[in-house]
Amino acid sequence: MATTDMSAPLPGTDDAHATTLGLANDKMAMWTFIGSECLFFGALISTYLIYFGRTNEGPAPAGIFDIPFTSASTFILLMSSLGMVLALAAIQAGDMRRFRTWTMATALMGATFLAGQFYEFSVFAAEGFNLTTSPFSSSFFVLTGFHGLHVALGILMLLSMWAASMMGRLPQQLHTTVENIGLYWHFVDIVWIIIFTVVYLIPAAITIAPPTG
Amino acid sequence: MTAIAERPTTTPRRSVFRRPTAETGPWSWITTVDHKKIGILYFVTAFFFFLVGGVEALLIRLQLAQPGGTLLTADQYNQIFTMHGLTMIFFAVMPLGAAFFNYLLPLMIGARDVAFPRLNAFSYWVFLAAGIFLYSGILLGGLPDGGWFNYAPLNLIGPNPTLGVDPSAGSPIPEHVQRMVLYSIGLQIAGIASLASSVNFIVTVFNMRAPGMTLMRMPIFVWSIFVTSFLMLFAMPVIGVALWQLLFDVRYGTSFFNPASGGDPVLWQHMFWLFGHPEVYILILPAFGMVSEVLPVFSRKPLFGYSAMVFSMIAIAFLGWGVWAHHMFAAGLGPVANSAFGLSTMFIAVPTGVKIFNWLGTMWGGRIRITTPLLFAAGLVGMFTIGGLSGVTHSIVPHDWQQTDTYYVVAHFHYVLFGGSIFGIFSATYFYFPKVTGRMLDEKLGKLHFALMIIGFNVTFFPMHILGLWGMPRRIYTYADGMGWNFWNLVETIGAFIIAAAILVFMVNVTRSLRHGAVAGNDPWDARTVEWLTTSPPPPYNFEEVPHVSARDEAWHRKYVSDGSQAPRRVPAGASPDHGTPDDASPGEAAVPAAEAPAHGPAHDGASAIHMPSPSYYPAIAALGLPIAGWGVVAGGAVQVALLVLGGTIIISGLFGWVLEPSAEDH
Ligand code: HEM
Ligand SMILES: [Cu+2]
């Protein structure tokens, strides 16, 4: 929303330098917002780490996570960042058709990731691991759930951009808007890399090689 | 000033609504994106909440005036003291600060508006929605009742576990749970408002400064906005996560804070205070900034130690993240943690002390003019110092064990919050009233207001130190006779009514002065910063020509010359050689009397025609969706789904309308 705020100078004109620091307002706003989001996910991840061992005799991390499956969906999400980069490059080059293709591809990859998460959650539920099982399960679902919500919002923005472009309402000068949405999308990806490492990989590694002593 | 210009797009676009055009009347306020109007909205709304919180305080004091008070039941008392705290912190002091941020930030840095005017309007409407949402508990299952910090596991079981599902209310959600949902979602919504404004203000300070306005030339109040915004930016997500976790616990059966299912109630305390201590600086730093503007003007001296003021503020903001566990000395964290946090708490008093000495240094040797703004500012310096010192006594752990959860703590935080923040806000109110309204507040009534307030304040809160040290716990709805507490409690209640009288005097003053106050002119106080160069009230575009800034106290340097050897000499506007750049376009602005200033737009139009952002319906619409979705969670059952969908739809369509909104020129 902030990205098309009227006060933002359009790029490609000298207005881009009319701000005191020469950085467009909306891009700075996105960075600032991302700073805030770091604390949001930081707090969620800390909670997860604190409740790591509190499983209430329910499933423990090592027993429940399916690393190969989640690795695959992680890979798809990472590739979506590549799609985002290509979409931005396309609109910057003025190739609107290619821009739409990559925007749609990015959104679809994001959706695939979400579908994977949905599937994973339903498998967990079937195995008796749900929101209320234990502090561990609560912190797992709330953390990954909020991440999923961020992905969903990103997809909504990507699809809106795609639709706007189809209707001819996304002029090429608005490539900074695309850039800002891209910033958001990459951020959400990076958060997932951290989650994947902290939530899935490290616990799995710990079980493979139990600490001695 | 392209940065604020509404830009015509090449393709004409359509929107559901035409862009609103009202310039007067209620619609102009609902759709406004002018930072000055938004600032006024913030002030009026927050002052209303201040009165509500004040009435709650009077009820608390009436109940405690005598032992065995029967005015309120325990349940009512719990709701009222909780709402008093929440109201004063989130709906009075924070938004009163935001009112001044909004009004003054662009004026002080020589901009025409903030970076994102519609986002700014959105913040206001979201804040209002949060207040209405929280207070809607009056009509639902009751108001939050666990204190402003709402400790676990009390927040899960409730102070009164017998409060069950009320079949007559027709809601499947127990009353206690409803209250916690109101708390959780209400503060969450308020947090969104703070987050949006912090992003907006940070970008504005970085990017919208007038030519020559370097960071170290910014008025100190702008620095306080800047630092406070960063604190909000990073503190809000922390409480946000804790509030979500609480919501999931009470409403959807998770076990974050529930010891019965393996959760850790102390985690709530950590999360709350990790937010809570930065929050107290969010409450006080704006007031520090305000008095740092007022004291130099009435001492007729520049601010003493400007850079020390800036860096101590930054130091406070950093250290503020490392002291939270001083609220948890009694939680059993162990001697190492307690000592560490005790030490860091003592450290944070150092930059705070630097500020106090700088204010004294500012007044020292100045030719002081005793005006109401000065009195309130000096009041802050005195009262805050008492509060800061009692804060340092809390940092000594064994000492704190004696004081914690007693009235001594209540005394501490009222000396910093009332004696600090509220005094600072009143100082700024008297100082800026002429700029905002064009008329002066009455000085006689103002001084009466100050006298009543400082007496009432000390009569109310000083005895709390004594009662606290004698062991009177806080958050009790009544106490037995024969504890030796009767006398001071009665005194405190009398003091509270003296404060109420002071506030009445203020309201009379405002009402009278709006109509009959002396006409102010541009610069009634002989002030130092650029907002006094423009008319009072300023035109929608703030400055006809954006001022070029060449000094820290730009306005002062345009009025005076000083060679250091003798007292500064006043010069005709524009003739000051101190005032640097020869290419400065608008040397004479300070001299333009209000009446001669153009009323309907800049005189020399031409190429530099000033486009101001058009009003918009969408910020208010998008904000409306938030409480609606929230009420769904309060209600539960089928209503929940319906209201969540409705609220979500309103938010999303509001945002789509916002993004796709054409600019006014398209019509
Ligand atoms: C010199 C700086 C300060 C120090 C050393 C300090 C220290 C403390 C300590 C140790 C406590 C915990 C007392 C207890 O519960 O046992 C406390 C409570 C509190 N302080 Fe401060 N403080 C300082 C400044 C401030 C400021 C500037 C504000 C707000 C404007 C503030 C607001 C509060 C509040 C609201 C509480 C009570 C919270 C509650 O339990 O509800 N303090 N302070
Ligand atoms: Cu604190």
PDB file of N, CA, C and O in Angstrom, chain A residues 145-207:
ATOM      1  N   GLY A 145       3.022 -20.826  11.175  1.00  0.00           N
ATOM      2  CA  GLY A 145       1.758 -20.280  10.693  1.00  0.00           C
ATOM      3  C   GLY A 145       1.892 -18.808  10.328  1.00  0.00           C
ATOM      4  O   GLY A 145       1.427 -18.360   9.278  1.00  0.00           O
ATOM      5  N   PHE A 146       2.548 -18.031  11.208  1.00  0.00           N
ATOM      6  CA  PHE A 146       2.712 -16.612  10.881  1.00  0.00           C
ATOM      7  C   PHE A 146       3.598 -16.427   9.660  1.00  0.00           C
ATOM      8  O   PHE A 146       3.383 -15.515   8.861  1.00  0.00           O
ATOM      9  N   HIS A 147       4.574 -17.314   9.511  1.00  0.00           N
ATOM     10  CA  HIS A 147       5.371 -17.200   8.299  1.00  0.00           C
ATOM     11  C   HIS A 147       4.506 -17.481   7.079  1.00  0.00           C
ATOM     12  O   HIS A 147       4.555 -16.752   6.079  1.00  0.00           O
ATOM     13  N   GLY A 148       3.665 -18.519   7.187  1.00  0.00           N
ATOM     14  CA  GLY A 148       2.779 -18.844   6.067  1.00  0.00           C
ATOM     15  C   GLY A 148       1.868 -17.676   5.724  1.00  0.00           C
ATOM     16  O   GLY A 148       1.623 -17.374   4.552  1.00  0.00           O
ATOM     17  N   LEU A 149       1.391 -16.986   6.768  1.00  0.00           N
ATOM     18  CA  LEU A 149       0.530 -15.828   6.535  1.00  0.00           C
ATOM     19  C   LEU A 149       1.279 -14.755   5.744  1.00  0.00           C
ATOM     20  O   LEU A 149       0.719 -14.118   4.847  1.00  0.00           O
ATOM     21  N   HIS A 150       2.548 -14.581   6.078  1.00  0.00           N
ATOM     22  CA  HIS A 150       3.345 -13.599   5.330  1.00  0.00           C
ATOM     23  C   HIS A 150       3.486 -14.022   3.867  1.00  0.00           C
ATOM     24  O   HIS A 150       3.423 -13.180   2.979  1.00  0.00           O
ATOM     25  N   VAL A 151       3.695 -15.318   3.649  1.00  0.00           N
ATOM     26  CA  VAL A 151       3.794 -15.779   2.262  1.00  0.00           C
ATOM     27  C   VAL A 151       2.470 -15.509   1.548  1.00  0.00           C
ATOM     28  O   VAL A 151       2.447 -15.004   0.407  1.00  0.00           O
ATOM     29  N   ALA A 152       1.368 -15.804   2.241  1.00  0.00           N
ATOM     30  CA  ALA A 152       0.066 -15.606   1.607  1.00  0.00           C
ATOM     31  C   ALA A 152      -0.138 -14.146   1.222  1.00  0.00           C
ATOM     32  O   ALA A 152      -0.621 -13.838   0.122  1.00  0.00           O
ATOM     33  N   LEU A 153       0.254 -13.239   2.116  1.00  0.00           N
ATOM     34  CA  LEU A 153       0.118 -11.813   1.780  1.00  0.00           C
ATOM     35  C   LEU A 153       0.967 -11.463   0.568  1.00  0.00           C
ATOM     36  O   LEU A 153       0.546 -10.711  -0.313  1.00  0.00           O
ATOM     37  N   GLY A 154       2.164 -12.040   0.531  1.00  0.00           N
ATOM     38  CA  GLY A 154       3.039 -11.794  -0.617  1.00  0.00           C
ATOM     39  C   GLY A 154       2.382 -12.261  -1.903  1.00  0.00           C
ATOM     40  O   GLY A 154       2.416 -11.566  -2.921  1.00  0.00           O
ATOM     41  N   ILE A 155       1.767 -13.455  -1.843  1.00  0.00           N
ATOM     42  CA  ILE A 155       1.112 -13.973  -3.055  1.00  0.00           C
ATOM     43  C   ILE A 155      -0.005 -13.040  -3.479  1.00  0.00           C
ATOM     44  O   ILE A 155      -0.159 -12.724  -4.670  1.00  0.00           O
ATOM     45  N   LEU A 156      -0.762 -12.552  -2.490  1.00  0.00           N
ATOM     46  CA  LEU A 156      -1.849 -11.623  -2.810  1.00  0.00           C
ATOM     47  C   LEU A 156      -1.303 -10.392  -3.543  1.00  0.00           C
ATOM     48  O   LEU A 156      -1.858  -9.943  -4.546  1.00  0.00           O
ATOM     49  N   MET A 157      -0.182  -9.891  -3.055  1.00  0.00           N
ATOM     50  CA  MET A 157       0.389  -8.701  -3.714  1.00  0.00           C
ATOM     51  C   MET A 157       0.872  -9.035  -5.120  1.00  0.00           C
ATOM     52  O   MET A 157       0.668  -8.255  -6.060  1.00  0.00           O
ATOM     53  N   LEU A 158       1.509 -10.215  -5.255  1.00  0.00           N
ATOM     54  CA  LEU A 158       2.008 -10.592  -6.587  1.00  0.00           C
ATOM     55  C   LEU A 158       0.848 -10.733  -7.557  1.00  0.00           C
ATOM     56  O   LEU A 158       0.899 -10.226  -8.685  1.00  0.00           O
ATOM     57  N   LEU A 159      -0.216 -11.413  -7.111  1.00  0.00           N
ATOM     58  CA  LEU A 159      -1.347 -11.609  -8.016  1.00  0.00           C
ATOM     59  C   LEU A 159      -1.994 -10.270  -8.361  1.00  0.00           C
ATOM     60  O   LEU A 159      -2.426 -10.055  -9.497  1.00  0.00           O
ATOM     61  N   SER A 160      -2.047  -9.354  -7.389  1.00  0.00           N
ATOM     62  CA  SER A 160      -2.634  -8.043  -7.712  1.00  0.00           C
ATOM     63  C   SER A 160      -1.799  -7.325  -8.753  1.00  0.00           C
ATOM     64  O   SER A 160      -2.338  -6.679  -9.655  1.00  0.00           O
ATOM     65  N   MET A 161      -0.477  -7.457  -8.617  1.00  0.00           N
ATOM     66  CA  MET A 161       0.379  -6.812  -9.611  1.00  0.00           C
ATOM     67  C   MET A 161       0.147  -7.423 -10.981  1.00  0.00           C
ATOM     68  O   MET A 161       0.076  -6.718 -11.990  1.00  0.00           O
ATOM     69  N   TRP A 162       0.021  -8.742 -10.978  1.00  0.00           N
ATOM     70  CA  TRP A 162      -0.177  -9.421 -12.247  1.00  0.00           C
ATOM     71  C   TRP A 162      -1.487  -8.945 -12.886  1.00  0.00           C
ATOM     72  O   TRP A 162      -1.538  -8.580 -14.051  1.00  0.00           O
ATOM     73  N   ALA A 163      -2.548  -8.908 -12.058  1.00  0.00           N
ATOM     74  CA  ALA A 163      -3.846  -8.485 -12.581  1.00  0.00           C
ATOM     75  C   ALA A 163      -3.776  -7.035 -13.061  1.00  0.00           C
ATOM     76  O   ALA A 163      -4.284  -6.692 -14.134  1.00  0.00           O
ATOM     77  N   ALA A 164      -3.132  -6.179 -12.264  1.00  0.00           N
ATOM     78  CA  ALA A 164      -3.037  -4.773 -12.665  1.00  0.00           C
ATOM     79  C   ALA A 164      -2.325  -4.652 -13.996  1.00  0.00           C
ATOM     80  O   ALA A 164      -2.725  -3.880 -14.871  1.00  0.00           O
ATOM     81  N   SER A 165      -1.293  -5.454 -14.172  1.00  0.00           N
ATOM     82  CA  SER A 165      -0.553  -5.401 -15.417  1.00  0.00           C
ATOM     83  C   SER A 165      -1.410  -5.894 -16.583  1.00  0.00           C
ATOM     84  O   SER A 165      -1.394  -5.311 -17.673  1.00  0.00           O
ATOM     85  N   MET A 166      -2.185  -6.953 -16.334  1.00  0.00           N
ATOM     86  CA  MET A 166      -3.066  -7.464 -17.389  1.00  0.00           C
ATOM     87  C   MET A 166      -4.056  -6.389 -17.824  1.00  0.00           C
ATOM     88  O   MET A 166      -4.398  -6.268 -18.991  1.00  0.00           O
ATOM     89  N   MET A 167      -4.546  -5.611 -16.827  1.00  0.00           N
ATOM     90  CA  MET A 167      -5.528  -4.588 -17.149  1.00  0.00           C
ATOM     91  C   MET A 167      -4.847  -3.317 -17.642  1.00  0.00           C
ATOM     92  O   MET A 167      -5.507  -2.284 -17.801  1.00  0.00           O
ATOM     93  N   GLY A 168      -3.546  -3.375 -17.788  1.00  0.00           N
ATOM     94  CA  GLY A 168      -2.833  -2.208 -18.295  1.00  0.00           C
ATOM     95  C   GLY A 168      -2.728  -1.084 -17.285  1.00  0.00           C
ATOM     96  O   GLY A 168      -2.601   0.080 -17.636  1.00  0.00           O
ATOM     97  N   ARG A 169      -2.834  -1.424 -16.027  1.00  0.00           N
ATOM     98  CA  ARG A 169      -2.798  -0.366 -15.021  1.00  0.00           C
ATOM     99  C   ARG A 169      -1.514  -0.385 -14.205  1.00  0.00           C
ATOM    100  O   ARG A 169      -1.460   0.186 -13.128  1.00  0.00           O
ATOM    101  N   LEU A 170      -0.509  -1.056 -14.743  1.00  0.00           N
ATOM    102  CA  LEU A 170       0.775  -1.033 -14.052  1.00  0.00           C
ATOM    103  C   LEU A 170       1.814  -0.488 -15.018  1.00  0.00           C
ATOM    104  O   LEU A 170       2.515  -1.254 -15.673  1.00  0.00           O
ATOM    105  N   PRO A 171       1.874   0.834 -15.134  1.00  0.00           N
ATOM    106  CA  PRO A 171       2.825   1.402 -16.088  1.00  0.00           C
ATOM    107  C   PRO A 171       4.252   1.038 -15.699  1.00  0.00           C
ATOM    108  O   PRO A 171       4.536   0.760 -14.543  1.00  0.00           O
ATOM    109  N   GLN A 172       5.084   1.069 -16.709  1.00  0.00           N
ATOM    110  CA  GLN A 172       6.451   0.603 -16.490  1.00  0.00           C
ATOM    111  C   GLN A 172       7.177   1.421 -15.424  1.00  0.00           C
ATOM    112  O   GLN A 172       8.024   0.912 -14.710  1.00  0.00           O
ATOM    113  N   GLN A 173       6.787   2.725 -15.281  1.00  0.00           N
ATOM    114  CA  GLN A 173       7.496   3.529 -14.273  1.00  0.00           C
ATOM    115  C   GLN A 173       7.293   2.977 -12.874  1.00  0.00           C
ATOM    116  O   GLN A 173       8.024   3.317 -11.961  1.00  0.00           O
ATOM    117  N   LEU A 174       6.269   2.162 -12.691  1.00  0.00           N
ATOM    118  CA  LEU A 174       6.020   1.662 -11.338  1.00  0.00           C
ATOM    119  C   LEU A 174       6.936   0.503 -10.973  1.00  0.00           C
ATOM    120  O   LEU A 174       6.635  -0.273 -10.083  1.00  0.00           O
ATOM    121  N   HIS A 175       8.062   0.384 -11.686  1.00  0.00           N
ATOM    122  CA  HIS A 175       8.921  -0.751 -11.345  1.00  0.00           C
ATOM    123  C   HIS A 175       9.449  -0.656  -9.920  1.00  0.00           C
ATOM    124  O   HIS A 175       9.835  -1.653  -9.337  1.00  0.00           O
ATOM    125  N   THR A 176       9.445   0.540  -9.330  1.00  0.00           N
ATOM    126  CA  THR A 176       9.894   0.604  -7.923  1.00  0.00           C
ATOM    127  C   THR A 176       8.905  -0.102  -7.003  1.00  0.00           C
ATOM    128  O   THR A 176       9.298  -0.665  -5.995  1.00  0.00           O
ATOM    129  N   THR A 177       7.625  -0.031  -7.357  1.00  0.00           N
ATOM    130  CA  THR A 177       6.643  -0.776  -6.566  1.00  0.00           C
ATOM    131  C   THR A 177       6.991  -2.254  -6.594  1.00  0.00           C
ATOM    132  O   THR A 177       6.972  -2.934  -5.564  1.00  0.00           O
ATOM    133  N   VAL A 178       7.301  -2.735  -7.796  1.00  0.00           N
ATOM    134  CA  VAL A 178       7.681  -4.140  -7.930  1.00  0.00           C
ATOM    135  C   VAL A 178       8.918  -4.418  -7.073  1.00  0.00           C
ATOM    136  O   VAL A 178       9.010  -5.429  -6.383  1.00  0.00           O
ATOM    137  N   GLU A 179       9.840  -3.478  -7.103  1.00  0.00           N
ATOM    138  CA  GLU A 179      11.065  -3.671  -6.335  1.00  0.00           C
ATOM    139  C   GLU A 179      10.755  -3.792  -4.838  1.00  0.00           C
ATOM    140  O   GLU A 179      11.298  -4.650  -4.138  1.00  0.00           O
ATOM    141  N   ASN A 180       9.841  -2.942  -4.364  1.00  0.00           N
ATOM    142  CA  ASN A 180       9.508  -2.994  -2.936  1.00  0.00           C
ATOM    143  C   ASN A 180       8.825  -4.296  -2.563  1.00  0.00           C
ATOM    144  O   ASN A 180       9.114  -4.889  -1.529  1.00  0.00           O
ATOM    145  N   ILE A 181       7.902  -4.724  -3.408  1.00  0.00           N
ATOM    146  CA  ILE A 181       7.249  -6.001  -3.121  1.00  0.00           C
ATOM    147  C   ILE A 181       8.289  -7.111  -3.167  1.00  0.00           C
ATOM    148  O   ILE A 181       8.267  -8.042  -2.371  1.00  0.00           O
ATOM    149  N   GLY A 182       9.235  -6.966  -4.082  1.00  0.00           N
ATOM    150  CA  GLY A 182      10.333  -7.924  -4.145  1.00  0.00           C
ATOM    151  C   GLY A 182      11.129  -7.960  -2.852  1.00  0.00           C
ATOM    152  O   GLY A 182      11.451  -9.024  -2.329  1.00  0.00           O
ATOM    153  N   LEU A 183      11.409  -6.777  -2.297  1.00  0.00           N
ATOM    154  CA  LEU A 183      12.138  -6.721  -1.025  1.00  0.00           C
ATOM    155  C   LEU A 183      11.407  -7.542   0.035  1.00  0.00           C
ATOM    156  O   LEU A 183      11.998  -8.340   0.767  1.00  0.00           O
ATOM    157  N   TYR A 184      10.103  -7.320   0.093  1.00  0.00           N
ATOM    158  CA  TYR A 184       9.291  -8.036   1.063  1.00  0.00           C
ATOM    159  C   TYR A 184       9.394  -9.539   0.816  1.00  0.00           C
ATOM    160  O   TYR A 184       9.612 -10.333   1.732  1.00  0.00           O
ATOM    161  N   TRP A 185       9.272  -9.913  -0.437  1.00  0.00           N
ATOM    162  CA  TRP A 185       9.262 -11.333  -0.776  1.00  0.00           C
ATOM    163  C   TRP A 185      10.600 -11.992  -0.392  1.00  0.00           C
ATOM    164  O   TRP A 185      10.628 -13.065   0.207  1.00  0.00           O
ATOM    165  N   HIS A 186      11.701 -11.328  -0.720  1.00  0.00           N
ATOM    166  CA  HIS A 186      13.000 -11.904  -0.360  1.00  0.00           C
ATOM    167  C   HIS A 186      13.133 -12.001   1.148  1.00  0.00           C
ATOM    168  O   HIS A 186      13.668 -12.982   1.676  1.00  0.00           O
ATOM    169  N   PHE A 187      12.631 -11.000   1.847  1.00  0.00           N
ATOM    170  CA  PHE A 187      12.719 -11.045   3.304  1.00  0.00           C
ATOM    171  C   PHE A 187      11.990 -12.272   3.845  1.00  0.00           C
ATOM    172  O   PHE A 187      12.507 -13.012   4.680  1.00  0.00           O
ATOM    173  N   VAL A 188      10.795 -12.499   3.343  1.00  0.00           N
ATOM    174  CA  VAL A 188      10.007 -13.634   3.823  1.00  0.00           C
ATOM    175  C   VAL A 188      10.744 -14.950   3.530  1.00  0.00           C
ATOM    176  O   VAL A 188      10.728 -15.881   4.329  1.00  0.00           O
ATOM    177  N   ASP A 189      11.429 -14.971   2.391  1.00  0.00           N
ATOM    178  CA  ASP A 189      12.235 -16.149   2.056  1.00  0.00           C
ATOM    179  C   ASP A 189      13.373 -16.354   3.031  1.00  0.00           C
ATOM    180  O   ASP A 189      13.639 -17.466   3.490  1.00  0.00           O
ATOM    181  N   ILE A 190      14.060 -15.258   3.329  1.00  0.00           N
ATOM    182  CA  ILE A 190      15.219 -15.364   4.226  1.00  0.00           C
ATOM    183  C   ILE A 190      14.763 -15.844   5.595  1.00  0.00           C
ATOM    184  O   ILE A 190      15.400 -16.688   6.231  1.00  0.00           O
ATOM    185  N   VAL A 191      13.623 -15.323   6.039  1.00  0.00           N
ATOM    186  CA  VAL A 191      13.101 -15.777   7.324  1.00  0.00           C
ATOM    187  C   VAL A 191      12.869 -17.278   7.276  1.00  0.00           C
ATOM    188  O   VAL A 191      13.180 -17.997   8.220  1.00  0.00           O
ATOM    189  N   TRP A 192      12.377 -17.753   6.133  1.00  0.00           N
ATOM    190  CA  TRP A 192      12.138 -19.187   6.056  1.00  0.00           C
ATOM    191  C   TRP A 192      13.456 -19.968   6.139  1.00  0.00           C
ATOM    192  O   TRP A 192      13.517 -21.030   6.755  1.00  0.00           O
ATOM    193  N   ILE A 193      14.502 -19.450   5.527  1.00  0.00           N
ATOM    194  CA  ILE A 193      15.786 -20.153   5.617  1.00  0.00           C
ATOM    195  C   ILE A 193      16.183 -20.299   7.078  1.00  0.00           C
ATOM    196  O   ILE A 193      16.637 -21.362   7.528  1.00  0.00           O
ATOM    197  N   ILE A 194      15.982 -19.221   7.847  1.00  0.00           N
ATOM    198  CA  ILE A 194      16.331 -19.303   9.267  1.00  0.00           C
ATOM    199  C   ILE A 194      15.424 -20.327   9.971  1.00  0.00           C
ATOM    200  O   ILE A 194      15.888 -21.172  10.730  1.00  0.00           O
ATOM    201  N   ILE A 195      14.136 -20.241   9.669  1.00  0.00           N
ATOM    202  CA  ILE A 195      13.217 -21.179  10.323  1.00  0.00           C
ATOM    203  C   ILE A 195      13.582 -22.616   9.958  1.00  0.00           C
ATOM    204  O   ILE A 195      13.647 -23.501  10.808  1.00  0.00           O
ATOM    205  N   PHE A 196      13.834 -22.825   8.682  1.00  0.00           N
ATOM    206  CA  PHE A 196      14.147 -24.184   8.236  1.00  0.00           C
ATOM    207  C   PHE A 196      15.387 -24.709   8.968  1.00  0.00           C
ATOM    208  O   PHE A 196      15.416 -25.852   9.428  1.00  0.00           O
ATOM    209  N   THR A 197      16.386 -23.851   9.100  1.00  0.00           N
ATOM    210  CA  THR A 197      17.601 -24.282   9.790  1.00  0.00           C
ATOM    211  C   THR A 197      17.328 -24.541  11.272  1.00  0.00           C
ATOM    212  O   THR A 197      17.645 -25.592  11.809  1.00  0.00           O
ATOM    213  N   VAL A 198      16.707 -23.571  11.904  1.00  0.00           N
ATOM    214  CA  VAL A 198      16.560 -23.655  13.351  1.00  0.00           C
ATOM    215  C   VAL A 198      15.507 -24.685  13.733  1.00  0.00           C
ATOM    216  O   VAL A 198      15.676 -25.451  14.677  1.00  0.00           O
ATOM    217  N   VAL A 199      14.424 -24.712  13.004  1.00  0.00           N
ATOM    218  CA  VAL A 199      13.301 -25.556  13.407  1.00  0.00           C
ATOM    219  C   VAL A 199      13.469 -26.991  12.921  1.00  0.00           C
ATOM    220  O   VAL A 199      13.169 -27.930  13.642  1.00  0.00           O
ATOM    221  N   TYR A 200      13.959 -27.149  11.690  1.00  0.00           N
ATOM    222  CA  TYR A 200      13.995 -28.486  11.120  1.00  0.00           C
ATOM    223  C   TYR A 200      15.397 -29.108  11.157  1.00  0.00           C
ATOM    224  O   TYR A 200      15.590 -30.198  11.659  1.00  0.00           O
ATOM    225  N   LEU A 201      16.384 -28.404  10.587  1.00  0.00           N
ATOM    226  CA  LEU A 201      17.674 -29.053  10.354  1.00  0.00           C
ATOM    227  C   LEU A 201      18.445 -29.307  11.640  1.00  0.00           C
ATOM    228  O   LEU A 201      18.927 -30.424  11.873  1.00  0.00           O
ATOM    229  N   ILE A 202      18.545 -28.296  12.498  1.00  0.00           N
ATOM    230  CA  ILE A 202      19.364 -28.473  13.694  1.00  0.00           C
ATOM    231  C   ILE A 202      18.816 -29.596  14.580  1.00  0.00           C
ATOM    232  O   ILE A 202      19.571 -30.475  15.001  1.00  0.00           O
ATOM    233  N   PRO A 203      17.503 -29.634  14.831  1.00  0.00           N
ATOM    234  CA  PRO A 203      16.987 -30.761  15.624  1.00  0.00           C
ATOM    235  C   PRO A 203      17.305 -32.104  14.982  1.00  0.00           C
ATOM    236  O   PRO A 203      17.686 -33.052  15.662  1.00  0.00           O
ATOM    237  N   ALA A 204      17.183 -32.177  13.648  1.00  0.00           N
ATOM    238  CA  ALA A 204      17.471 -33.447  12.975  1.00  0.00           C
ATOM    239  C   ALA A 204      18.934 -33.812  13.173  1.00  0.00           C
ATOM    240  O   ALA A 204      19.269 -34.952  13.488  1.00  0.00           O
ATOM    241  N   ALA A 205      19.824 -32.836  13.023  1.00  0.00           N
ATOM    242  CA  ALA A 205      21.256 -33.090  13.197  1.00  0.00           C
ATOM    243  C   ALA A 205      21.529 -33.577  14.616  1.00  0.00           C
ATOM    244  O   ALA A 205      22.324 -34.492  14.827  1.00  0.00           O
ATOM    245  N   ILE A 206      20.834 -32.972  15.570  1.00  0.00           N
ATOM    246  CA  ILE A 206      21.077 -33.367  16.955  1.00  0.00           C
ATOM    247  C   ILE A 206      20.707 -34.831  17.162  1.00  0.00           C
ATOM    248  O   ILE A 206      21.374 -35.563  17.873  1.00  0.00           O
ATOM    249  N   THR A 207      19.640 -35.280  16.504  1.00  0.00           N
ATOM    250  CA  THR A 207      19.253 -36.685  16.705  1.00  0.00           C
ATOM    251  C   THR A 207      20.185 -37.644  16.008  1.00  0.00           C
ATOM    252  O   THR A 207      20.424 -38.737  16.486  1.00  0.00           O
TER     253      THR A 207
END
